[in-house]
XYZ file of C-alpha atoms in Angstrom:
459
model
C 54.360 -52.317 -35.918
C 56.111 -49.431 -35.170
C 53.917 -47.514 -32.419
C 54.199 -43.803 -31.061
C 53.657 -43.742 -27.238
C 54.822 -40.289 -27.426
C 53.600 -37.840 -30.261
C 53.552 -38.777 -33.693
C 55.649 -36.566 -35.957
C 52.889 -35.126 -38.323
C 51.766 -33.894 -34.360
C 56.041 -33.093 -33.427
C 55.672 -30.995 -36.515
C 52.986 -29.250 -36.050
C 53.712 -28.105 -32.890
C 57.014 -27.037 -33.385
C 55.774 -25.295 -36.022
C 53.499 -23.249 -33.974
C 56.512 -22.836 -31.461
C 58.301 -21.655 -34.455
C 55.899 -18.920 -35.143
C 55.851 -17.325 -32.419
C 59.411 -16.831 -32.726
C 59.600 -16.116 -36.207
C 59.706 -12.049 -35.515
C 62.810 -10.285 -36.175
C 65.125 -10.469 -33.343
C 67.611 -7.703 -32.012
C 69.008 -9.827 -29.916
C 72.286 -8.088 -30.962
C 71.679 -4.761 -30.016
C 71.103 -6.588 -26.249
C 74.411 -7.679 -26.159
C 75.904 -5.241 -27.416
C 74.400 -2.710 -24.915
C 75.278 -5.251 -22.261
C 78.759 -5.460 -22.854
C 79.435 -2.282 -23.623
C 81.024 -3.518 -27.370
C 81.124 -2.988 -30.468
C 80.434 -3.847 -34.398
C 84.366 -3.280 -36.381
C 84.372 0.004 -38.762
C 84.051 -2.485 -41.708
C 81.053 -4.090 -40.845
C 79.114 -1.972 -39.511
C 79.216 0.195 -42.531
C 78.580 -2.494 -44.619
C 76.025 -3.683 -41.787
C 73.826 -0.403 -41.068
C 71.379 -0.529 -44.168
C 71.081 -3.842 -43.724
C 70.075 -3.602 -40.104
C 67.498 -0.812 -41.906
C 66.383 -2.346 -44.122
C 65.023 -5.524 -42.123
C 63.736 -3.135 -39.355
C 61.506 -1.709 -42.315
C 60.401 -4.532 -43.729
C 58.230 -5.495 -40.876
C 55.717 -2.943 -42.007
C 56.509 -2.288 -46.036
C 53.446 -3.851 -47.913
C 55.638 -5.461 -51.089
C 58.177 -6.941 -48.350
C 54.865 -8.737 -46.681
C 53.479 -10.104 -50.206
C 56.150 -11.193 -51.338
C 57.062 -13.124 -47.619
C 53.274 -14.250 -47.403
C 53.950 -15.577 -50.907
C 56.971 -17.487 -49.588
C 55.053 -19.256 -47.006
C 52.064 -20.404 -49.347
C 54.406 -21.716 -51.952
C 53.640 -25.455 -52.625
C 56.660 -26.479 -55.174
C 60.569 -25.144 -55.625
C 59.370 -23.028 -58.378
C 57.165 -21.429 -56.804
C 59.099 -21.256 -53.446
C 62.076 -20.027 -55.988
C 59.942 -17.335 -57.393
C 58.951 -15.954 -53.876
C 61.983 -16.067 -52.509
C 63.013 -14.201 -55.898
C 60.657 -11.832 -55.103
C 61.419 -11.219 -51.458
C 65.079 -10.417 -52.331
C 63.737 -7.579 -54.907
C 61.661 -6.460 -52.227
C 64.038 -5.875 -50.474
C 66.569 -4.292 -52.755
C 69.004 -7.562 -53.498
C 69.223 -8.535 -49.715
C 71.220 -11.730 -50.468
C 73.906 -10.111 -52.241
C 74.359 -7.292 -49.336
C 74.356 -10.184 -46.441
C 77.044 -12.116 -48.431
C 79.158 -8.602 -48.700
C 78.508 -8.094 -45.152
C 79.384 -11.260 -44.003
C 82.463 -11.006 -45.572
C 82.899 -8.308 -43.368
C 82.501 -9.777 -40.447
C 85.528 -9.722 -37.826
C 84.430 -9.433 -34.542
C 82.685 -11.667 -32.127
C 79.703 -9.010 -32.281
C 79.773 -8.643 -35.878
C 79.162 -12.187 -36.032
C 76.589 -12.114 -33.435
C 74.605 -9.550 -35.333
C 75.526 -10.939 -39.432
C 73.606 -14.137 -37.609
C 70.827 -12.438 -36.655
C 70.556 -10.676 -39.926
C 70.684 -13.955 -41.984
C 68.159 -15.286 -39.680
C 65.726 -12.807 -39.827
C 65.708 -12.782 -43.570
C 65.273 -16.382 -43.935
C 62.002 -16.099 -41.717
C 61.171 -13.529 -44.848
C 61.649 -15.665 -47.000
C 60.714 -19.073 -45.560
C 64.090 -20.272 -46.047
C 64.629 -22.775 -42.949
C 68.166 -23.391 -43.658
C 69.334 -20.313 -43.960
C 67.463 -19.217 -40.794
C 69.656 -22.073 -39.127
C 72.742 -20.643 -41.330
C 72.194 -17.631 -39.025
C 71.399 -19.079 -35.823
C 74.484 -21.475 -35.849
C 76.709 -18.009 -36.886
C 74.931 -16.055 -33.580
C 75.914 -19.740 -31.334
C 78.870 -19.553 -32.722
C 79.827 -16.051 -32.611
C 81.200 -15.639 -28.906
C 79.485 -12.755 -28.074
C 76.285 -14.319 -26.813
C 74.871 -14.511 -23.013
C 74.486 -17.525 -21.517
C 71.037 -15.746 -20.942
C 69.909 -16.051 -24.622
C 72.612 -18.890 -25.692
C 69.861 -21.446 -24.998
C 66.909 -20.307 -26.875
C 69.234 -19.726 -29.637
C 71.184 -23.441 -29.232
C 67.703 -24.489 -29.353
C 65.933 -23.184 -32.437
C 68.783 -24.235 -34.125
C 67.787 -27.426 -33.409
C 64.296 -27.097 -34.229
C 65.544 -25.699 -37.736
C 67.625 -28.868 -38.584
C 65.086 -31.203 -37.158
C 63.178 -29.129 -39.665
C 65.419 -29.853 -42.318
C 65.844 -33.242 -41.522
C 69.625 -32.799 -40.105
C 68.968 -34.739 -37.153
C 72.428 -35.268 -36.112
C 72.888 -31.600 -36.547
C 69.542 -31.211 -34.526
C 70.596 -33.407 -31.608
C 73.983 -31.580 -31.335
C 72.037 -28.059 -30.735
C 69.095 -29.387 -29.143
C 71.497 -31.184 -26.324
C 73.445 -27.832 -25.924
C 70.186 -25.963 -24.999
C 69.185 -28.639 -23.090
C 72.530 -29.135 -20.721
C 72.773 -25.094 -20.294
C 69.107 -25.249 -18.518
C 66.984 -24.189 -21.305
C 63.647 -25.046 -21.523
C 60.959 -23.712 -24.074
C 57.726 -22.277 -23.221
C 56.038 -25.304 -25.387
C 57.938 -27.688 -23.479
C 58.955 -29.529 -26.144
C 63.213 -29.590 -26.295
C 63.176 -33.196 -24.842
C 60.331 -34.489 -27.428
C 62.234 -33.170 -29.959
C 65.904 -34.677 -28.860
C 64.776 -37.555 -28.154
C 63.046 -37.983 -31.687
C 66.308 -36.542 -33.255
C 68.694 -39.192 -31.611
C 65.939 -41.838 -32.602
C 66.257 -40.489 -36.321
C 70.106 -40.503 -36.172
C 70.055 -43.835 -35.309
C 71.262 -43.197 -31.255
C 67.640 -44.897 -29.130
C 70.342 -44.915 -26.224
C 71.073 -41.310 -26.557
C 67.527 -40.689 -26.459
C 66.274 -42.583 -23.245
C 69.892 -41.063 -21.016
C 67.662 -37.922 -21.755
C 65.118 -38.607 -19.459
C 66.213 -40.890 -17.171
C 68.280 -38.840 -15.098
C 65.947 -36.064 -14.681
C 62.858 -39.030 -13.583
C 65.406 -40.532 -11.208
C 65.636 -37.229 -9.831
C 62.268 -36.327 -9.305
C 61.320 -39.533 -7.770
C 63.740 -39.347 -5.089
C 62.621 -35.398 -4.402
C 58.975 -37.080 -4.215
C 57.776 -35.225 -6.843
C 55.445 -36.135 -9.291
C 57.200 -36.913 -12.689
C 57.196 -34.505 -15.650
C 54.361 -36.672 -18.107
C 56.768 -35.459 -21.181
C 59.360 -36.790 -19.806
C 58.079 -40.197 -18.702
C 56.494 -40.620 -23.215
C 59.592 -39.545 -23.810
C 61.897 -42.227 -21.823
C 58.984 -44.979 -22.960
C 58.885 -44.378 -26.834
C 62.845 -44.444 -26.313
C 62.815 -47.840 -23.948
C 60.583 -48.640 -26.777
C 62.409 -48.379 -29.591
C 65.399 -50.163 -28.245
C 62.920 -53.247 -27.725
C 64.015 -53.161 -23.501
C 61.222 -54.941 -21.959
C 62.225 -53.703 -18.267
C 62.882 -50.084 -18.497
C 59.666 -50.383 -20.888
C 57.473 -51.767 -18.260
C 59.322 -49.452 -15.819
C 58.409 -46.101 -17.543
C 54.945 -47.540 -18.635
C 53.887 -48.078 -14.977
C 55.099 -44.512 -14.025
C 52.905 -43.328 -16.786
C 50.012 -44.967 -15.262
C 50.604 -44.231 -11.854
C 50.494 -40.634 -12.529
C 49.090 -39.937 -15.365
C 45.999 -42.297 -14.660
C 44.169 -41.444 -17.886
C 42.799 -43.902 -20.536
C 45.180 -42.927 -23.297
C 48.001 -43.015 -20.947
C 47.281 -46.662 -19.709
C 46.732 -48.119 -23.237
C 50.507 -46.521 -24.095
C 51.582 -48.096 -21.324
C 49.726 -51.462 -21.488
C 50.177 -51.590 -25.538
C 54.265 -51.410 -24.610
C 54.066 -54.153 -22.545
C 51.891 -56.163 -24.502
C 53.830 -55.673 -27.618
C 57.161 -56.418 -26.111
C 56.387 -59.041 -24.109
C 54.676 -61.239 -26.178
C 53.044 -62.858 -23.406
C 51.304 -66.596 -23.715
C 47.166 -66.220 -23.483
C 46.977 -66.817 -19.965
C 49.983 -64.063 -18.840
C 48.521 -61.421 -21.613
C 44.870 -61.807 -20.479
C 45.622 -59.860 -17.243
C 46.990 -57.504 -18.963
C 43.280 -56.899 -21.205
C 41.725 -56.798 -17.556
C 43.972 -54.056 -16.428
C 42.769 -52.198 -20.517
C 39.473 -52.925 -19.103
C 39.449 -51.501 -15.817
C 41.084 -48.519 -17.094
C 38.979 -47.887 -19.676
C 41.837 -48.056 -22.162
C 40.474 -50.671 -24.802
C 40.096 -48.191 -28.070
C 39.728 -51.223 -30.396
C 37.862 -54.062 -32.189
C 41.452 -55.930 -31.541
C 41.920 -54.952 -28.280
C 38.177 -56.677 -27.617
C 38.453 -59.638 -29.926
C 42.067 -60.597 -28.078
C 40.774 -59.844 -24.809
C 38.148 -62.618 -25.277
C 40.580 -64.891 -26.974
C 42.727 -65.096 -24.242
C 39.856 -65.442 -21.429
C 38.259 -67.977 -23.999
C 34.656 -68.314 -23.451
C 34.412 -72.002 -22.721
C 36.574 -71.513 -19.229
C 35.205 -68.503 -18.186
C 32.176 -67.968 -20.430
C 31.021 -64.870 -18.107
C 34.218 -63.283 -18.355
C 34.006 -63.418 -21.813
C 30.470 -62.647 -22.064
C 31.035 -59.381 -20.406
C 33.663 -58.312 -22.744
C 31.667 -59.020 -25.898
C 28.672 -56.818 -24.558
C 30.762 -54.715 -23.848
C 31.967 -54.389 -27.272
C 29.291 -54.800 -28.902
C 27.734 -51.671 -26.696
C 30.314 -49.536 -27.459
C 30.388 -50.280 -31.275
C 33.713 -51.556 -31.473
C 32.815 -55.142 -31.877
C 29.275 -56.662 -33.731
C 27.906 -59.911 -33.304
C 29.563 -61.103 -36.745
C 32.968 -60.349 -35.068
C 32.160 -63.168 -32.954
C 31.050 -65.521 -35.648
C 27.554 -67.150 -33.029
C 30.108 -66.973 -30.525
C 28.344 -65.158 -28.362
C 25.137 -67.296 -28.154
C 27.366 -70.656 -27.450
C 28.915 -68.307 -24.606
C 25.495 -67.088 -23.312
C 24.339 -70.409 -22.925
C 27.684 -71.376 -21.167
C 26.833 -69.005 -18.323
C 23.513 -70.382 -17.219
C 25.545 -74.097 -16.535
C 28.594 -72.250 -15.104
C 26.886 -69.839 -12.153
C 24.942 -73.332 -11.630
C 28.404 -74.577 -10.788
C 30.093 -72.445 -8.400
C 28.588 -73.217 -4.957
C 29.650 -76.957 -5.947
C 32.758 -75.627 -6.841
C 33.493 -73.241 -3.922
C 31.974 -76.313 -1.521
C 35.011 -78.483 -3.019
C 37.895 -75.834 -2.557
C 36.692 -75.483 1.042
C 37.056 -79.315 2.175
C 40.439 -79.612 4.010
C 41.985 -82.071 1.222
C 41.424 -79.691 -1.406
C 44.711 -79.538 -3.339
C 46.675 -75.649 -4.053
C 45.541 -76.088 -8.114
C 42.126 -76.828 -6.763
C 41.598 -73.537 -4.610
C 43.204 -71.801 -6.670
C 41.282 -72.332 -9.287
C 38.406 -71.726 -7.572
C 39.793 -68.195 -6.856
C 39.580 -67.348 -10.319
C 36.028 -68.469 -11.604
C 35.353 -66.473 -9.146
C 37.779 -63.540 -10.264
C 36.326 -64.227 -13.782
C 32.647 -63.253 -12.140
C 33.961 -60.066 -10.831
C 33.482 -61.829 -7.296
C 36.590 -60.215 -6.405
C 36.010 -60.914 -2.230
C 35.501 -64.181 -2.887
C 38.510 -64.905 -5.242
C 41.257 -63.518 -2.427
C 39.853 -65.989 -0.022
C 40.818 -68.774 -2.411
C 44.043 -67.395 -3.601
C 44.990 -66.494 0.281
C 44.699 -70.263 1.054
C 46.448 -71.189 -2.123
C 49.166 -69.413 -1.261
C 52.084 -71.658 -0.484
C 50.873 -74.505 -1.192
C 52.285 -77.658 -2.833
C 51.184 -77.396 -6.811
C 50.433 -73.904 -7.704
C 52.076 -71.387 -9.521
C 53.243 -69.322 -6.639
C 53.593 -66.053 -9.485
C 49.933 -66.475 -10.619
C 48.334 -66.845 -7.346
C 50.108 -64.119 -6.312
C 49.382 -62.080 -9.200
C 46.109 -62.626 -9.330
C 45.322 -62.140 -5.679
C 46.774 -58.191 -6.001
C 44.217 -58.023 -8.636
C 41.761 -59.423 -6.540
C 42.732 -56.665 -4.076
C 42.720 -53.725 -5.884
C 39.145 -54.038 -7.077
C 38.133 -54.743 -3.239
C 40.523 -51.320 -2.586
C 42.856 -53.049 -0.398
C 45.497 -50.969 -2.380
C 48.864 -51.442 -0.203
C 48.261 -55.331 0.313
C 47.777 -54.935 -3.825
C 50.918 -53.874 -4.090
C 53.024 -56.002 -2.089
C 51.644 -59.047 -3.541
C 52.592 -58.084 -7.261
C 55.494 -57.514 -5.589
C 56.542 -60.779 -5.229
C 56.016 -61.935 -8.968
C 58.718 -62.567 -10.848
C 59.203 -64.614 -13.830
C 57.600 -62.982 -17.688
C 54.266 -61.821 -15.128
C 56.961 -59.176 -13.606
C 55.808 -56.792 -15.983
C 52.103 -56.936 -15.794
C 52.302 -57.038 -11.911
C 54.282 -54.130 -12.475
C 51.301 -51.956 -14.428
C 49.060 -53.269 -11.747
C 51.158 -52.315 -8.856
C 51.019 -49.341 -11.003
C 47.073 -48.976 -11.157
C 46.936 -49.808 -7.242
C 48.993 -47.060 -6.637
C 47.551 -44.207 -8.543
C 43.857 -45.824 -6.935
C 45.635 -44.931 -3.332
C 46.873 -41.406 -3.829
C 45.257 -38.797 -5.100
C 46.550 -37.079 -8.314
C 49.062 -34.348 -7.512
C 49.915 -31.053 -9.455
C 53.294 -32.537 -12.412
C 56.315 -31.343 -11.466
C 57.817 -29.297 -14.504
C 61.275 -30.563 -15.819
C 62.693 -27.043 -15.306
C 61.610 -23.826 -14.765
C 61.054 -22.226 -18.538
C 63.112 -19.742 -20.024
C 62.027 -16.818 -22.892
């Protein structure tokens, strides 16, 4: 099942639409570049472009043009769109034919820059994204743009290509804007670029976009940008790579420890790891303590993993939590809740004897570790820590499981440094889970800091 941990395509489109609305006013880039470079238009181009420029400028306050442009924005069918664009063309005095003639006369770099600007602006009036893109590309390829302006134009060229579902073309321009240091005020560039690479079947490029930036942030001690982490997480997930997915999932949980962040982080490892129930149980435990359980599946999977026959106290806790939150009902449990409640009483009554057996000099490592597991399931991390510490290094125990559970008990006790040290000892299939728990301990040990921006926004 495909999952989105970055941003849904619908949300992405809506965010882009908002960003483009801000940038949809007719631009005057050519005039600024002309003044800065002390350049001039060719005589041939100036002769035909002056009237078009005047028409575009006056159209902003012309009620007839505005009414036609509003129809173009509201059009829901191809015939309605064609009719509305024809109205815009007529209201602007046959602007399309004039633009075509002007394009043929554009010979100098500044001519081409201005022609692109006019084309893009007319495309805005006509709600023609392809026309806007064509104009932006003319501007970007004119050779007359300063570095200060180029990034924004490249970004908008990428966005219009993305909106037209030309994803390879979108990636080309967005990558150019990114490499040039441009960062849009909305912070959407990385997300759109990564999605463009994904949709053009190049997920590795999407991952490479942010890996270097995240590593630099970590090296400098800065808090990595959340969008960058989510972009990397989505790209690694799309590539079905568990190790980097777990790395970015841990970063997301550590630096942005919110329930939705933890849900995304845990869901990545949960899906890619396909862990056996005993190992997946520790993921579900983390999902519970971080408040990241969202739906019926989460609660039922936790209950199945914990096994009410093995750990009835913990199973009953999750049953009650799911029912109280309206995520599951008694009917979902098919009578299992009553059976579990009956088991809890006798199970608790046996704890003292089990504790005595584990403390005996001849107790096996398996007995000691198992006793730690029982106390952990009853939310008694102090006793669990004692038994896991005793079990460490004893023959016949699963060293990875003991280190994992010892770290969990210590994290619950607020011993975050000790917990992280034990999580670091975990290897094998449990390692991704330990990485997430270690991130949880780190998030509790370190006060939240302000996120570092990917780069300074430019306008």
